[in-house]
Structure formats: structure tokens, C-alpha cells
């Protein structure tokens, strides 16, 4: 599903070079619920960005669904993301002027899906993530957990093969964070969507079926748990 | 006896002359006056005093003339130094040294006063055809002007193309100097006046050395022309009156 | 697209105050544009009318050589038998009147005016019986009476009268050159004072009867010009060839008012260019305003932008979203600006602005005495409306580009 081979990523800050990833190789299968963990600066976000096709690598190769995304052009990458990838962010990144419904449904409008189908799918999914009755609330009238539920719905609405989540619970209290993880796992099982999420939180790691530990841009361990 | 007889002789001679003069027609008087004012050639210098309500301005000049038709005036006073007015048989040209510009005066431009004086460029050209353009009548055979015995002539224009439809001219019986002249509009209103304020002898010739021209419609303006030097019948290069020479 | 439009309009509500201020700036620009344009339109319209009514008529017949020498006001370059021409025009249904323009000096005596003085003046000799069929002076009489044939009388412009201190019954003398060049002085009694709306005329006008000028200046019936009135709607230049046809063989030329007023028209053109610059500046200010607003809007939303780009929204769509948002501000500004502009137009058209304190002593070219009144110009209102939207939309392009140049991870990290 996802093939990562000997990926290198350097960041240049003036004269100094930060080696964010120094030869990471990793295979991820369809339907996995995998956590990339490690202290801050270990390269988790960089790895996630590379899988998410929103960053360019300096060496190695990434293949997703048989396509070499690492060599794609900008437009192809954008198209690829639009169809195949969902994102969940630490800070939810909802659009404050749109309702929960609109924050989710707009993703489908980018895919030219008919309006009544958009409506049905969005309402169903919002119900699924536990936001029934809150469809028309704006983010400012939702709690942090509810906002992240909207974000999860937004990531899943187009039925992507892969959802990438960068520290999805870092801004939530532990109880809410756990609820979110449960929801993510539930979605993972139900839709067979591959979830790749980064964290430095032990509790979150415990939910993962597979835990990849990064340190200084290299994989320290890779263990399957389920 | 001899001594006594002499004044008698003079008296007789004078009477004879007077009789002869009085026998002159108006045209003859006019012609005589014109001829005496016209020299084969001349060089002169003098000044204009132009007085208007803002004060008096003095401009000095050198002038050369040849016959009745050609003359050149060059101003020598500081404000106008180098400005020249050239009169040829049929045109008047102005030369401004600062602008290095030569202007031919024609049409209504000739109606402007020279240097803002009461003498228009047209006045300078006028006169040469007076005998043909005016009917001249001897109005009064004797009238005293500034103590001088004068003929009084009335000139009435025969055409519309002269500025002054009527002129009255006082001409000294003895030296034929125009002592006074009045210029009228068509309906008979006094427009300008010319008076000879003093007569002197320059290079042996009796001439009006100071004349005043005043505008009677625009009050408070007058122009006094003073002749300081005059030489006549001298050699003058013909080129002096050519356009090429104007800008030297 | 529907989403992009809703999205853009919802974005406008994020910072209502900022949106309103920016739209307000655009609105003021648009209002100024509409207002100034209406004022200039009105001034030009009235100037043209006052030119034709009091200076040039619709067209003028002149001696072939007159126009070239018009500065000298030559009496000899004349139309020798104007009545014959006027009859000929009349047979063809064209209204005309003869005039003589005379250059001279106005002599003021101390008995009448307190002090002696003289000033150059252009005297217009008119035919009192027909002049008002072509020109409109009779309507401007504010004191005294109009001229009658063959009297030693004059009409004077009210500003001119004020300047020299002339009153009804004052006597003035005009010293002029007759036909041929002779001096003539004409004593004239002021019998009427005209308040001509054309300032250039009101400042200098002195009118006498045609016959009076004819007699004193020995015109022998000749006129220096024949003025023609054509319908206000007529295309003057198109009618000229037919009129010229009537003049053939008389060494006469007919000129349209546009040819005679070329100086004015050039000036009006230049002025339009100048005001075009002012309007351009107004729009620049509005553009800077909206560009700044959009820049702020975009940089506040860099993370959102990163999110949307991650989810596969194309750069083109993002750009359209921002441009639509700017278009929305432009639309709001345009609506407000047009409303304000129409209100301002109502004022300038019905009330006007009194510039007489300037016009009295200064010639600014316009033939208007004091009150500038505007005229409706629907074309400008429509143009201003769409220009407001268009410029706002285009101005958003550059700041969007700047944001799209950032890479997505940087966008997502943006604070």
C-alpha cells in the first residue's frame, strides 16, 4: 500500500543543515492503524508530510497504491491528495465561518459530486462521528473534541485510502483524546481506511496496532501489537 | 542819412519777402515745410521723454536717414540698448537684441506706440504722401504760436486710409518749421497734439530741437522728443538700411 | 463554483468592520468618480451652450481671410453685402444675423468715472432686430433696455460695468479705427447692462447697434461676420457643406463653432485628461486599500490555506476564492459608491456648487459664471460600478500569489 524506501529529508536553515530523515524505510499495508512516535524533532511530522505528498524528499522513494508519488509534479500531487488522502491536524484547522456540515461537505464539492449525494454522505458521516444535531454549528460553538470529530469526518468524507493525522490529540484533554482515538479506530475498522498518526503521547501509542519509533530521523523500532 | 536808410531798405526787402510768401499756396507751404525737414542724408542723436501716469521714462537714440523714406533709429539707453527701428520705403522692422528677433510691423501692429510713447509707428511712416492724401487749405495767414508768426493750414483727408481725417498745422512763416499740429478724428475730436517747444541751430540748420506730442484722448501722457545733435548731407553707407545690417 | 461563492461571501463576514472600511474606501472613490464626472459633464454641457449662445453661435460666415487675421479685428476683411447672404440663408430656412467686431480703446472721462482712463476693448455691433434670434443676449438684460437701431448707445456686461464703474446713463467713448484706418471716436450712452452667464463675455462685453458702427466706421453696409443658428440637435459639421454651397463665389467661408472654439475644446479635452488622472489616483487609493485588506485576510488564513491545499484544493480554486472575496468587497463598495454618487449627483445637479468667487476674477476656460451644475451620466455610473468590482478582483491576484508560493508544511506551521 505505502512503500517508503530509504527516504532522506534535509532542511536548510541558512548555513546549517538539519537532517530530518536519514534513510527511513517502511511498508504500510491497507487498513493498518499505525502510530509514528518519537520525541519532538525526531522527524515524525516530516515523515507524515512526505507520505501526505505535501513535502518533497531529498533522497529515496515513496510509492503509494503503486504510484511513485515522490517523483510526481505539483499538479499530480494535488490531484492525488484530493482523491486518496485525508488529513487530521493537531489544531483541527476548521474554517471558522463555515458550519460543521460545510466544513465537511466542501471536500466533496472539490470532487464534483452531485449535491444530494454530498448531503446524504455528509449527514450520515456526521451522525457516525457523533455530531448529529450539530451540523449547523460553527466551530466556535463546538468543543475541542467536537471540532476534531468534524475534522475526522472531513478527512473521511471522500472515503480516502489513507488518513494522516499529525498529533491529533495533542490539543485535547486525555479523556477527549481517548474518545477521538476510539473514533479513529472505529472508522479504521469500519471503512478499512489506513490511519497513520504521529504522537509523543504514551496513551495514544497504546491504541496503535503498529508502533514505529523514530529517533533523530531514523527508525529505532517497528513493532506490531494487534 | 545812410544809417537811417538802411532799416528802411530792410523793411522794404522784408515786405517784399512777406508778400512773396503770402502769395504761396497752401500746397507750396506744405511742400516747403516737408522739404526743409528732409535731408539727402542725416545723422542725429537725441532722446525721448515718455511721460505717462506712472512717471517719466527717458530713452536716448542715434538715428540715420536718407531721403524721405529710409531711416534707422537705434536706442542707446540702458533699458532698450540695441533695439532698432528700421524704416524702408514700404515697411517698418523692429529688432530686439535680447531675443535676436526681427519683427516686420504691418497692419494694425503699426498702430502701436513706439516704446509705449504717443508716437505710433504709423506716425513715423505718415507724412510722405500728405500732399496727395489731403486737401490742404490755408485757413489763416497769420497766427502767433509761441511768439512766432505762422501759417495755419487745414488738412482734410481725401481717403479713409489715413489715420487722421483732419489735421491743423501751424508753420513758421520764416523757417517753415511746424510749430504746432493738431490731429482730429473723423467726427472732429482732437486726438493728438504736437508742439515745437524750442527751435535751435544744429550744424547751421534751424530745426525743432524739442517737440512735445500729447495724446488728448488718453490724458496724462505725453512724449517729448529732444534733438541733441544733427549732421546733414554726410556720407552714409546704403547697407545701413538693409535688413542684414539690422542685427549687427 | 457554488461552494467557492458561498465560501467567499462567508469569508467577508469574518471581519465585518474591515470589510466595511475597505468597501467604504472603494465607495468614496466611486462616489468621487461619479460626482466629479457629473460636475464636469454639467460644466462642459453648460460651457458649450454658453459658447454657442453668447460667443460663436452654431456657425459663422466670415471673409475667407478673416479667420487668419482675426486677432487684428480687421474691418476691411469683411462681408460686403451681408443682407444678401442673410436673405439667401433665410430662403433655405437658416436663421442668421450680421455683426461687426471692432477693436478699439474705451476712453473713460473723469467727469463720468471719477478718473480718466482707457483700456482696450472689443466692441460688437449687432443688428438689434435679429441678433436675439441667433444669440440670447436679450434674456440676460438685468438693467435698462436693449439696443435700438441707429442710436449712439451701448450695452455692457455686468462684470465689465462693475469693473469700470459704469451705470445706466453713463457716457463712454470708444476710440477706434474706421474701415480704411482712420481714427474715429464714438460717444456712447450705456442704455443696458447684461449679466451674461458666459464669464468671458460678461467681463468684456460692449455692444452697439450695427447701423451706428456702420455710420461712424464707414462700413458701407459691410459686416465682419454673419452668425448662424442651427438646431441644438443638429450636427453642425454635417450642415456646413450645404451652407458653404450658398456662399460660393463671394469669397466667404462658413466655420462651425467647434472650429472656432478649438481652443476651448482643446482645453476641455486637457481638463478631462487631468481629471482622468485624479480619478485614476482615487482608484489607486481604493486599490491599495483593497490590496492591503486582502493581504491581511490571506495571511491570517495561511494555515487554513495549508489545510485546503493538503486536501487537494487546486491553486486556481484557491485564487478564485480569494478573488471572489475581493469582488465581494468591490461589489459592496460599488453599491455603496453608486448610491452615494447618485445622492451627490442630486446635489450637484439640483443645487450646484457656487464657484463665482473664483470665476469672477479668473479665467479657467469654462464658460460658466459661477454655479457649477452637474448633469446625469448613466454611462459613468455603470462604468464606475463595474470598475469597482473589477479592480478589486484583479488587485487580489498578487497577494494570493504570494501565499501560494509558500510550501504546504510552512503554511500548516504558520502561526
PDB file of C-alpha atoms in Angstrom, chain B residues 118 164 183-185 187-193 214-221, chain C residues 105-110 115-119 172-176 183-187:
ATOM      1  CA  UNK B 118       2.490 108.642 -28.111  1.00  0.00           C
ATOM      2  CA  UNK B 164      -6.105 111.325 -39.010  1.00  0.00           C
ATOM      3  CA  UNK B 183      -4.798 115.746 -35.239  1.00  0.00           C
ATOM      4  CA  UNK B 184      -8.508 115.026 -35.293  1.00  0.00           C
ATOM      5  CA  UNK B 185     -10.826 112.053 -35.604  1.00  0.00           C
ATOM      6  CA  UNK B 187     -16.075 113.424 -36.390  1.00  0.00           C
ATOM      7  CA  UNK B 188     -13.718 116.191 -35.398  1.00  0.00           C
ATOM      8  CA  UNK B 189     -12.484 115.299 -31.964  1.00  0.00           C
ATOM      9  CA  UNK B 190      -8.963 116.346 -31.033  1.00  0.00           C
ATOM     10  CA  UNK B 191      -6.854 113.229 -30.775  1.00  0.00           C
ATOM     11  CA  UNK B 192      -3.232 114.276 -30.624  1.00  0.00           C
ATOM     12  CA  UNK B 193      -1.320 117.480 -30.464  1.00  0.00           C
ATOM     13  CA  UNK B 214       0.485 114.525 -26.417  1.00  0.00           C
ATOM     14  CA  UNK B 215      -2.463 112.206 -26.628  1.00  0.00           C
ATOM     15  CA  UNK B 216      -5.591 114.219 -25.984  1.00  0.00           C
ATOM     16  CA  UNK B 217      -7.870 111.244 -25.520  1.00  0.00           C
ATOM     17  CA  UNK B 218      -5.634 109.429 -23.092  1.00  0.00           C
ATOM     18  CA  UNK B 219      -4.815 112.219 -20.727  1.00  0.00           C
ATOM     19  CA  UNK B 220      -1.640 112.369 -18.695  1.00  0.00           C
ATOM     20  CA  UNK B 221       0.511 111.007 -21.448  1.00  0.00           C
TER      21      UNK B 221
ATOM     22  CA  UNK C 105      -9.863 101.769 -26.836  1.00  0.00           C
ATOM     23  CA  UNK C 106     -12.511 102.579 -24.321  1.00  0.00           C
ATOM     24  CA  UNK C 107     -11.937 106.103 -23.056  1.00  0.00           C
ATOM     25  CA  UNK C 108     -13.355 106.936 -19.657  1.00  0.00           C
ATOM     26  CA  UNK C 109     -13.560 110.545 -18.615  1.00  0.00           C
ATOM     27  CA  UNK C 110     -13.077 111.822 -15.118  1.00  0.00           C
ATOM     28  CA  UNK C 115     -10.755 109.434 -13.034  1.00  0.00           C
ATOM     29  CA  UNK C 116      -9.524 109.383 -16.592  1.00  0.00           C
ATOM     30  CA  UNK C 117      -8.652 106.079 -18.062  1.00  0.00           C
ATOM     31  CA  UNK C 118      -8.592 103.945 -21.109  1.00  0.00           C
ATOM     32  CA  UNK C 119      -8.498 100.261 -21.815  1.00  0.00           C
ATOM     33  CA  UNK C 172     -18.198 106.317 -22.629  1.00  0.00           C
ATOM     34  CA  UNK C 173     -16.095 106.994 -25.680  1.00  0.00           C
ATOM     35  CA  UNK C 174     -14.761 104.325 -27.958  1.00  0.00           C
ATOM     36  CA  UNK C 175     -11.729 105.304 -29.945  1.00  0.00           C
ATOM     37  CA  UNK C 176     -11.435 103.006 -32.903  1.00  0.00           C
ATOM     38  CA  UNK C 183      -9.366 107.380 -36.300  1.00  0.00           C
ATOM     39  CA  UNK C 184     -12.869 107.802 -35.048  1.00  0.00           C
ATOM     40  CA  UNK C 185     -14.208 108.441 -31.589  1.00  0.00           C
ATOM     41  CA  UNK C 186     -17.747 107.381 -30.814  1.00  0.00           C
ATOM     42  CA  UNK C 187     -19.556 108.670 -27.749  1.00  0.00           C
TER      43      UNK C 187
END
